[in-house]
């Protein structure tokens, strides 16, 4: 992170809001209701969330930003960065970013709250495009190097390496 971004990060006010929704007219399970709200939020800010759950008369779900420091697994990569041949690891932040959805089963109300200490950029998409996945499936009888060579000759946008072609 460069110095200018670091200064902006320190001066950025936290983002949070809370909203109550009456769900008495819905015939959905509590988890379906929370999934609906989280999908809406993910569409708006394009981040992904992990969840945990606890409850009694109220069911509460927490969704965490995938870029939180405490969600990072220990790196299994070599210490020498020059040996890396794949995408960089996503940037992690120590800031709190949580979606909390509490469903009051007795009153049929949902309390939705979002807290985000620092608005950061979305991680780069390192997924493989569906047309490339389909092509690999159609030609699975070929060796990975042959599939890769055909993908290159067809001019498809390759965001993968030859060694990543396997099932």
Short mmCIF file of C-alpha atoms in Angstrom, two decimals:
data_model
loop_
_atom_site.label_atom_id
_atom_site.label_comp_id
_atom_site.label_asym_id
_atom_site.label_seq_id
_atom_site.Cartn_x
_atom_site.Cartn_y
_atom_site.Cartn_z
CA UNK A 1 0.00 0.00 0.00
CA UNK A 2 1.47 3.37 -0.96
CA UNK A 3 1.80 6.34 1.41
CA UNK A 4 -1.09 8.30 -0.16
CA UNK A 5 -3.47 5.34 0.23
CA UNK A 6 -2.29 4.89 3.82
CA UNK A 7 -3.11 8.54 4.63
CA UNK A 8 -6.55 8.23 3.00
CA UNK A 9 -7.16 5.07 5.01
CA UNK A 10 -6.37 6.84 8.28
CA UNK A 11 -8.64 9.81 7.46
CA UNK A 12 -11.59 7.75 6.20
CA UNK A 13 -14.59 7.82 8.55
CA UNK A 14 -16.08 4.41 9.40
CA UNK A 15 -19.19 3.31 7.54
CA UNK A 16 -22.10 1.74 9.40
CA UNK A 17 -25.88 1.56 9.40
CA UNK A 18 -28.71 -0.39 10.98
CA UNK A 19 -32.12 -1.21 9.52
CA UNK A 20 -35.17 -3.13 10.78
CA UNK A 21 -37.37 -5.12 8.38
CA UNK A 22 -40.77 -6.70 9.03
CA UNK A 23 -40.71 -10.25 7.63
CA UNK A 24 -44.12 -11.39 8.89
CA UNK A 25 -45.38 -11.81 5.30
CA UNK A 26 -42.49 -14.06 4.26
CA UNK A 27 -42.76 -17.82 4.33
CA UNK A 28 -39.00 -18.39 4.21
CA UNK A 29 -36.57 -20.05 6.57
CA UNK A 30 -34.35 -17.77 8.65
CA UNK A 31 -31.23 -18.79 6.70
CA UNK A 32 -32.95 -18.02 3.37
CA UNK A 33 -33.82 -14.53 4.62
CA UNK A 34 -30.23 -13.83 5.67
CA UNK A 35 -28.88 -15.19 2.38
CA UNK A 36 -31.21 -12.80 0.52
CA UNK A 37 -29.92 -9.74 2.41
CA UNK A 38 -26.28 -10.76 2.10
CA UNK A 39 -26.64 -11.34 -1.66
CA UNK A 40 -28.05 -7.82 -2.01
CA UNK A 41 -25.13 -6.38 -0.06
CA UNK A 42 -22.59 -8.39 -2.05
CA UNK A 43 -24.10 -7.05 -5.30
CA UNK A 44 -23.71 -3.48 -4.06
CA UNK A 45 -20.16 -3.63 -2.75
CA UNK A 46 -18.92 -6.81 -4.42
CA UNK A 47 -17.28 -8.33 -1.37
CA UNK A 48 -17.65 -11.83 -0.01
CA UNK A 49 -18.51 -12.77 3.54
CA UNK A 50 -17.87 -15.71 5.86
CA UNK A 51 -20.55 -16.63 8.34
CA UNK A 52 -21.01 -17.96 11.82
CA UNK A 53 -24.24 -18.56 13.70
CA UNK A 54 -25.70 -18.55 17.22
CA UNK A 55 -29.23 -18.37 18.58
CA UNK A 56 -32.18 -19.09 20.92
CA UNK A 57 -35.45 -17.18 20.25
CA UNK A 58 -33.38 -14.93 18.06
CA UNK A 59 -31.21 -16.30 15.31
CA UNK A 60 -28.14 -14.21 14.58
CA UNK A 61 -25.81 -14.51 11.62
CA UNK A 62 -22.47 -12.71 11.23
CA UNK A 63 -20.80 -12.29 7.87
CA UNK A 64 -17.20 -11.10 7.77
CA UNK A 65 -15.24 -9.43 5.01
CA UNK A 66 -13.01 -11.98 3.30
CA UNK A 67 -10.09 -9.55 3.56
CA UNK A 68 -9.99 -9.46 7.38
CA UNK A 69 -6.57 -10.29 8.82
CA UNK A 70 -7.89 -12.89 11.23
CA UNK A 71 -9.37 -14.93 8.35
CA UNK A 72 -6.04 -15.37 6.56
CA UNK A 73 -4.56 -18.83 6.65
CA UNK A 74 -0.88 -19.33 7.27
CA UNK A 75 0.99 -19.02 3.99
CA UNK A 76 2.45 -22.22 2.60
CA UNK A 77 4.52 -20.37 0.06
CA UNK A 78 8.29 -20.14 -0.15
CA UNK A 79 9.82 -17.19 1.70
CA UNK A 80 11.57 -16.00 -1.50
CA UNK A 81 9.03 -13.89 -3.43
CA UNK A 82 10.97 -14.37 -6.70
CA UNK A 83 9.90 -18.03 -6.66
CA UNK A 84 6.18 -17.13 -6.90
CA UNK A 85 4.56 -17.96 -10.23
CA UNK A 86 0.91 -17.39 -9.40
CA UNK A 87 -1.37 -14.53 -8.37
CA UNK A 88 -0.42 -12.43 -5.37
CA UNK A 89 -2.22 -13.09 -2.11
CA UNK A 90 -5.11 -10.72 -1.44
CA UNK A 91 -4.41 -7.73 0.73
CA UNK A 92 -5.65 -8.15 4.31
CA UNK A 93 -6.94 -5.45 6.65
CA UNK A 94 -7.10 -5.34 10.45
CA UNK A 95 -10.28 -3.27 10.33
CA UNK A 96 -13.68 -4.52 11.39
CA UNK A 97 -16.15 -5.27 8.63
CA UNK A 98 -19.22 -7.16 9.72
CA UNK A 99 -22.75 -7.76 8.57
CA UNK A 100 -24.93 -8.84 11.47
CA UNK A 101 -28.42 -10.12 10.74
CA UNK A 102 -30.62 -10.91 13.75
CA UNK A 103 -33.98 -12.56 13.19
CA UNK A 104 -36.50 -12.18 16.01
CA UNK A 105 -38.65 -15.29 15.51
CA UNK A 106 -41.31 -14.15 18.00
CA UNK A 107 -41.95 -10.73 16.40
CA UNK A 108 -41.03 -11.66 12.79
CA UNK A 109 -38.51 -8.85 12.54
CA UNK A 110 -35.04 -8.73 11.02
CA UNK A 111 -32.43 -6.34 12.34
CA UNK A 112 -29.73 -5.76 9.72
CA UNK A 113 -26.56 -3.91 10.69
CA UNK A 114 -23.44 -3.26 8.67
CA UNK A 115 -20.19 -1.97 10.10
CA UNK A 116 -17.11 -1.20 8.07
CA UNK A 117 -14.16 0.69 9.54
CA UNK A 118 -12.39 1.28 6.23
CA UNK A 119 -13.73 1.10 2.66
CA UNK A 120 -11.09 -0.73 0.63
CA UNK A 121 -10.80 -1.99 -2.92
CA UNK A 122 -12.29 -5.30 -3.89
CA UNK A 123 -9.79 -8.17 -4.34
CA UNK A 124 -8.80 -9.00 -7.91
CA UNK A 125 -10.85 -11.76 -9.49
CA UNK A 126 -8.53 -14.69 -10.11
CA UNK A 127 -11.23 -17.11 -11.22
CA UNK A 128 -11.22 -18.97 -14.50
CA UNK A 129 -13.79 -17.87 -17.07
CA UNK A 130 -16.62 -20.30 -17.77
CA UNK A 131 -15.78 -20.64 -21.50
CA UNK A 132 -12.29 -21.86 -20.58
CA UNK A 133 -13.70 -24.30 -18.01
CA UNK A 134 -16.13 -25.63 -20.63
CA UNK A 135 -13.35 -26.01 -23.20
CA UNK A 136 -11.23 -27.95 -20.70
CA UNK A 137 -14.16 -30.26 -19.87
CA UNK A 138 -14.84 -30.91 -23.57
CA UNK A 139 -11.18 -31.82 -24.17
CA UNK A 140 -10.42 -33.56 -20.88
CA UNK A 141 -9.03 -36.58 -22.77
CA UNK A 142 -6.04 -34.46 -23.90
CA UNK A 143 -2.93 -33.74 -21.87
CA UNK A 144 -2.90 -30.42 -19.99
CA UNK A 145 -0.11 -29.06 -22.24
CA UNK A 146 -2.19 -29.90 -25.34
CA UNK A 147 -5.28 -28.21 -23.90
CA UNK A 148 -3.22 -25.15 -22.99
CA UNK A 149 -1.68 -24.96 -26.47
CA UNK A 150 -5.15 -25.12 -28.05
CA UNK A 151 -6.46 -22.40 -25.72
CA UNK A 152 -3.53 -20.17 -26.70
CA UNK A 153 -4.02 -20.86 -30.43
CA UNK A 154 -7.73 -19.96 -30.15
CA UNK A 155 -6.77 -16.63 -28.58
CA UNK A 156 -8.87 -17.14 -25.44
CA UNK A 157 -8.13 -14.83 -22.53
CA UNK A 158 -5.86 -16.96 -20.39
CA UNK A 159 -5.68 -16.01 -16.76
CA UNK A 160 -4.33 -19.46 -15.90
CA UNK A 161 -1.05 -21.31 -16.31
CA UNK A 162 -0.57 -24.68 -17.98
CA UNK A 163 -0.07 -26.40 -14.62
CA UNK A 164 -3.52 -25.24 -13.48
CA UNK A 165 -5.31 -27.35 -16.09
CA UNK A 166 -6.43 -30.43 -14.18
CA UNK A 167 -9.51 -32.01 -12.65
#
